[in-house]
JSON list of C-alpha atoms in Angstrom, two decimals:
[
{"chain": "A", "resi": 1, "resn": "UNK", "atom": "CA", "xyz": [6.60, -1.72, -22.79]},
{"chain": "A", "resi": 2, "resn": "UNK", "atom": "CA", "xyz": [4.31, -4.34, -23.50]},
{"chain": "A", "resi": 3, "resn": "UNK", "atom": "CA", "xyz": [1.60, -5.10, -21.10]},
{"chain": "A", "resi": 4, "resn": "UNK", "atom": "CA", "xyz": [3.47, -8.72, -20.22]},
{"chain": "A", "resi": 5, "resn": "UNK", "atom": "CA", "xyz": [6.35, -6.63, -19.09]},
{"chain": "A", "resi": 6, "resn": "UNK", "atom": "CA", "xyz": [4.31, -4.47, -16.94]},
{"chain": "A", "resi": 7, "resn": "UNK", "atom": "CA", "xyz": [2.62, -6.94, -15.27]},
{"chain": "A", "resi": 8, "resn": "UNK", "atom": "CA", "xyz": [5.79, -8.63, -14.22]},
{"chain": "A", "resi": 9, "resn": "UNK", "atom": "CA", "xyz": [6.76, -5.83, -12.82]},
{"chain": "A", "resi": 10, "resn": "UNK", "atom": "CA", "xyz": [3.57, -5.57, -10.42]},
{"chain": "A", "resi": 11, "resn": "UNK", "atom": "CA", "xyz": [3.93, -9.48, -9.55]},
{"chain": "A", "resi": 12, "resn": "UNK", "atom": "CA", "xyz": [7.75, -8.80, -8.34]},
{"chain": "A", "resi": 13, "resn": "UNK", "atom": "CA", "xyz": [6.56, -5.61, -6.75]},
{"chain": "A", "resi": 14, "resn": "UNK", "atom": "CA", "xyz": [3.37, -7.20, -4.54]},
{"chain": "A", "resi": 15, "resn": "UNK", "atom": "CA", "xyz": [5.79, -10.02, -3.91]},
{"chain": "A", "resi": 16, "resn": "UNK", "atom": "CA", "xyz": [8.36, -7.25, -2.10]},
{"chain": "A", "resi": 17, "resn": "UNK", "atom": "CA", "xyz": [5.22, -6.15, -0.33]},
{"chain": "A", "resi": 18, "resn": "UNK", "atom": "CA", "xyz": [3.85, -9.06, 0.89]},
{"chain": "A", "resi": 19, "resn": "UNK", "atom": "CA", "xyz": [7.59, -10.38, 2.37]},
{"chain": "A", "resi": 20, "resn": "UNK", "atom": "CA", "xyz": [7.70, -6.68, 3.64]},
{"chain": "A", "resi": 21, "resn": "UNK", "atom": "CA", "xyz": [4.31, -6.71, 5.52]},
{"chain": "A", "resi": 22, "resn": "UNK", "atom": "CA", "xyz": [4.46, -10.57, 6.71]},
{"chain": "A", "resi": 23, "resn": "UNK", "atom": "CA", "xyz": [8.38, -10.61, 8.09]},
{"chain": "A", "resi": 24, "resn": "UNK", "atom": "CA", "xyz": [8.28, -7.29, 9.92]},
{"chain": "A", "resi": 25, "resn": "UNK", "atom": "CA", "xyz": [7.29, -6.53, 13.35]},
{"chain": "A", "resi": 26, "resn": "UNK", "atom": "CA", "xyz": [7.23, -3.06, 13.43]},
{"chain": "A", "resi": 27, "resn": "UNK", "atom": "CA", "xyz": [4.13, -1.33, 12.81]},
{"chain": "A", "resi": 28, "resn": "UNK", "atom": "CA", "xyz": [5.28, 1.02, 10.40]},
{"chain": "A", "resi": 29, "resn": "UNK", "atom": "CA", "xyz": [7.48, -1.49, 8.09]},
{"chain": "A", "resi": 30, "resn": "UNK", "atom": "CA", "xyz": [4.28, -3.44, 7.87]},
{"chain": "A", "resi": 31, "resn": "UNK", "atom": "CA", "xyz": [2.27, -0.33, 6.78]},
{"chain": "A", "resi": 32, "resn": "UNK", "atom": "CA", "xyz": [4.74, 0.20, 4.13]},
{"chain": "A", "resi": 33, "resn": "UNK", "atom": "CA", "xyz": [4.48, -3.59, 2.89]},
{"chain": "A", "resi": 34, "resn": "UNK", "atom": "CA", "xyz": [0.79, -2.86, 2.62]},
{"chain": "A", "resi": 35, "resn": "UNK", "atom": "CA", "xyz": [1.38, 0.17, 0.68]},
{"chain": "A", "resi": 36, "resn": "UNK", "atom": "CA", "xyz": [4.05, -1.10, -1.87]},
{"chain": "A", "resi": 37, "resn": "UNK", "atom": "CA", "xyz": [1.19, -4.00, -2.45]},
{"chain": "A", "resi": 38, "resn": "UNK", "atom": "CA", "xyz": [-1.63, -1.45, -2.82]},
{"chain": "A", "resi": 39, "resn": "UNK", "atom": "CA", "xyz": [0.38, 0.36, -5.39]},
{"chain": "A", "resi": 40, "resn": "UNK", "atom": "CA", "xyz": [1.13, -2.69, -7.03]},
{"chain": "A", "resi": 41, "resn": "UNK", "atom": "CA", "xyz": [-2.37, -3.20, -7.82]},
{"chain": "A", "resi": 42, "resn": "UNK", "atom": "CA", "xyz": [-2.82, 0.25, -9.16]},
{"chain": "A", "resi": 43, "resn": "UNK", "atom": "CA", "xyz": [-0.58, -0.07, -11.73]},
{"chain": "A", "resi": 44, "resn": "UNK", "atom": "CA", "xyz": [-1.85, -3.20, -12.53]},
{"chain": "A", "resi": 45, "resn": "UNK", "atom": "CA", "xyz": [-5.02, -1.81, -12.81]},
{"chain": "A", "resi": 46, "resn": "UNK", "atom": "CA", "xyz": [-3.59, 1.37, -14.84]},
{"chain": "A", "resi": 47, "resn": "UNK", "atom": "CA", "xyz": [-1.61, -0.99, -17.33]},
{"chain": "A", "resi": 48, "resn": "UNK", "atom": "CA", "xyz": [-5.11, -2.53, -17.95]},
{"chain": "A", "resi": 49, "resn": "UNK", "atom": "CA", "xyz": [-6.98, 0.50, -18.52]},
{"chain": "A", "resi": 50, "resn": "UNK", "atom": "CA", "xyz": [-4.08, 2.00, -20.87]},
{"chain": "A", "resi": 51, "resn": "UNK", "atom": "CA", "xyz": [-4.07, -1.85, -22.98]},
{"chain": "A", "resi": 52, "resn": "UNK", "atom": "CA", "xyz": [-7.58, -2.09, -23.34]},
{"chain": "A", "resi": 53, "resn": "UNK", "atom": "CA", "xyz": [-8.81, 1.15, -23.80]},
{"chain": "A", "resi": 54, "resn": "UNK", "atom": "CA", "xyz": [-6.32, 4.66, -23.66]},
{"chain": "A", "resi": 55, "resn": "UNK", "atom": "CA", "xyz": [-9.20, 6.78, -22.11]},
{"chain": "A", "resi": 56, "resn": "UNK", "atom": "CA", "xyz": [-8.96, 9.37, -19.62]},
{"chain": "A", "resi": 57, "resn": "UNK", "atom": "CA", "xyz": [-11.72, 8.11, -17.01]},
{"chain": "A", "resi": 58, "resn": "UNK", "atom": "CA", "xyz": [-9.78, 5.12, -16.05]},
{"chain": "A", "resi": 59, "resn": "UNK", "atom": "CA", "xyz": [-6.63, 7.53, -15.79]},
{"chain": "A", "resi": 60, "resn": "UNK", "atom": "CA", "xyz": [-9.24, 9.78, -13.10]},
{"chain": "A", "resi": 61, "resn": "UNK", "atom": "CA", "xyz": [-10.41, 7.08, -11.07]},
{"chain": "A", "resi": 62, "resn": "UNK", "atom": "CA", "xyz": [-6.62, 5.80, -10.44]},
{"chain": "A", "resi": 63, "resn": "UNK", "atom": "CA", "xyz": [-5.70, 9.59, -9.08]},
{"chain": "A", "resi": 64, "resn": "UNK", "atom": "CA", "xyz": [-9.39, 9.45, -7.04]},
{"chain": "A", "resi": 65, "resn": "UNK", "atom": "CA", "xyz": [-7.88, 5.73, -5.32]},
{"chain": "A", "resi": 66, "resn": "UNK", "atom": "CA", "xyz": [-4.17, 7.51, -5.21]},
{"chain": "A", "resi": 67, "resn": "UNK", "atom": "CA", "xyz": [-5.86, 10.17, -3.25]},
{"chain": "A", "resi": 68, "resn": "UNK", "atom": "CA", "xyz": [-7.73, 7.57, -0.85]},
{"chain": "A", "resi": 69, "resn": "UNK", "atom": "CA", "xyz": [-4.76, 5.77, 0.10]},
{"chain": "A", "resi": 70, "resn": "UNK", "atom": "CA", "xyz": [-3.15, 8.52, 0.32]},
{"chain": "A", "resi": 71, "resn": "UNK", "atom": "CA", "xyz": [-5.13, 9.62, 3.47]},
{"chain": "A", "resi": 72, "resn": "UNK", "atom": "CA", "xyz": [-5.42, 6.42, 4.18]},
{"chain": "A", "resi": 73, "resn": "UNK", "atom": "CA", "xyz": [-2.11, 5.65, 5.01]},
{"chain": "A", "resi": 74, "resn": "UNK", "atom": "CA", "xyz": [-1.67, 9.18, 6.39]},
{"chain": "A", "resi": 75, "resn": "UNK", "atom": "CA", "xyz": [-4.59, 8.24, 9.23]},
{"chain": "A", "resi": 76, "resn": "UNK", "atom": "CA", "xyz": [-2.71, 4.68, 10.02]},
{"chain": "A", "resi": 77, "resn": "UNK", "atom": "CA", "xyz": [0.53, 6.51, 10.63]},
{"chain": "A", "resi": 78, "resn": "UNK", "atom": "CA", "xyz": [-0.71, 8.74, 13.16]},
{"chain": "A", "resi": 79, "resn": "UNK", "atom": "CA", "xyz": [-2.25, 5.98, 14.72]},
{"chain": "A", "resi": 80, "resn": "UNK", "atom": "CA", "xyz": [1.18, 4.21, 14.75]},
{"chain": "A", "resi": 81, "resn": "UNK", "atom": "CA", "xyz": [2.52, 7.49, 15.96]},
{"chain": "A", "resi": 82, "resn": "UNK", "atom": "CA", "xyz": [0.21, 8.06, 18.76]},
{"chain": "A", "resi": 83, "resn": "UNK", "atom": "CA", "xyz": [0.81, 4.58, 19.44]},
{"chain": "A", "resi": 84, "resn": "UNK", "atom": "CA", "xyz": [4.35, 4.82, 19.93]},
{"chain": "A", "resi": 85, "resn": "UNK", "atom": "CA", "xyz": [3.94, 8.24, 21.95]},
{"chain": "A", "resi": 86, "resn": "UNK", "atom": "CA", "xyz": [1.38, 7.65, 24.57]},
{"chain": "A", "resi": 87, "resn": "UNK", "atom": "CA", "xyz": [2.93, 3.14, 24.99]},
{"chain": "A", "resi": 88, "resn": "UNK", "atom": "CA", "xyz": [6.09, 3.24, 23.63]},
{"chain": "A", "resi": 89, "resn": "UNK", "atom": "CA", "xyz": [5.57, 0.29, 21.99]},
{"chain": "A", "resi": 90, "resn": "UNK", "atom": "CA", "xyz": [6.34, 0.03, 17.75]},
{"chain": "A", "resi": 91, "resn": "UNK", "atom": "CA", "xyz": [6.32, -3.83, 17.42]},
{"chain": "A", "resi": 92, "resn": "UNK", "atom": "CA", "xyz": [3.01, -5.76, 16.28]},
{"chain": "A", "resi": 93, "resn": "UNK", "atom": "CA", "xyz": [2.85, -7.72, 19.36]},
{"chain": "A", "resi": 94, "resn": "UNK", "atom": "CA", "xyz": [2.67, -4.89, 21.95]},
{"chain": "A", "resi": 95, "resn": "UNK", "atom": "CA", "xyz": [0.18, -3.13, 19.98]},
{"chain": "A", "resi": 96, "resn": "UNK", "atom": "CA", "xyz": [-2.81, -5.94, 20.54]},
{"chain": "A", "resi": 97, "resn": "UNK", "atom": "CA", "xyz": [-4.44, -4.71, 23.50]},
{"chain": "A", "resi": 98, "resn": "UNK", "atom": "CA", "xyz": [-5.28, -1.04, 22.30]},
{"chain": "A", "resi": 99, "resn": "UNK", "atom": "CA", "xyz": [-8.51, -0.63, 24.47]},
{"chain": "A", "resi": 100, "resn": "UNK", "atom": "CA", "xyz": [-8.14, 1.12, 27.90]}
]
């Protein structure tokens, strides 16, 4: 795979993201529009770092930013989760006013 082919790839894939987290409604769709589009960039940035120079550290600081989002997106789905619990509300728009 050339590094052309790869970035192709991560163009189509933050384009699936972005229609994913701009057309939905639902709170959790849009968190998984965000995510496609964060991963997106990190194998953009891990095609770079394998092109330019094959080391390892670039290799350990994409599994360090895999971990982050990780929790990350772990944290925003218990917030949509409590959300939809204690309101009963999933969509974007009944989720503005979150202060009591």
């Amino acid at each position: 795979m050339t590094l052309q082919l790869v970035l192709l790839v991560v163009a189509a894939l933050f384009a699936i993201g972005l229609y994913g987290a701009i057309s939905q409604q639902v709170v959790v769709m849009v968190m998984m529009g965000i995510e496609v589009m964060i991963n997106a960039v990190i194998l953009a940035a891990a095609a770079f770092w394998w092109y330019l120079s094959p080391a390892v550290d670039g290799q350990v600081l994409l599994l360090v930013i895999i971990a982050v989002m990780t929790i990350e997106m772990a944290m925003g789905f218990a917030v949509a989760t409590i959300l939809h619990r204690s309101r009963n509300a999933d969509m974007t728009d009944s989720a503005t006013g979150l202060r009591r």
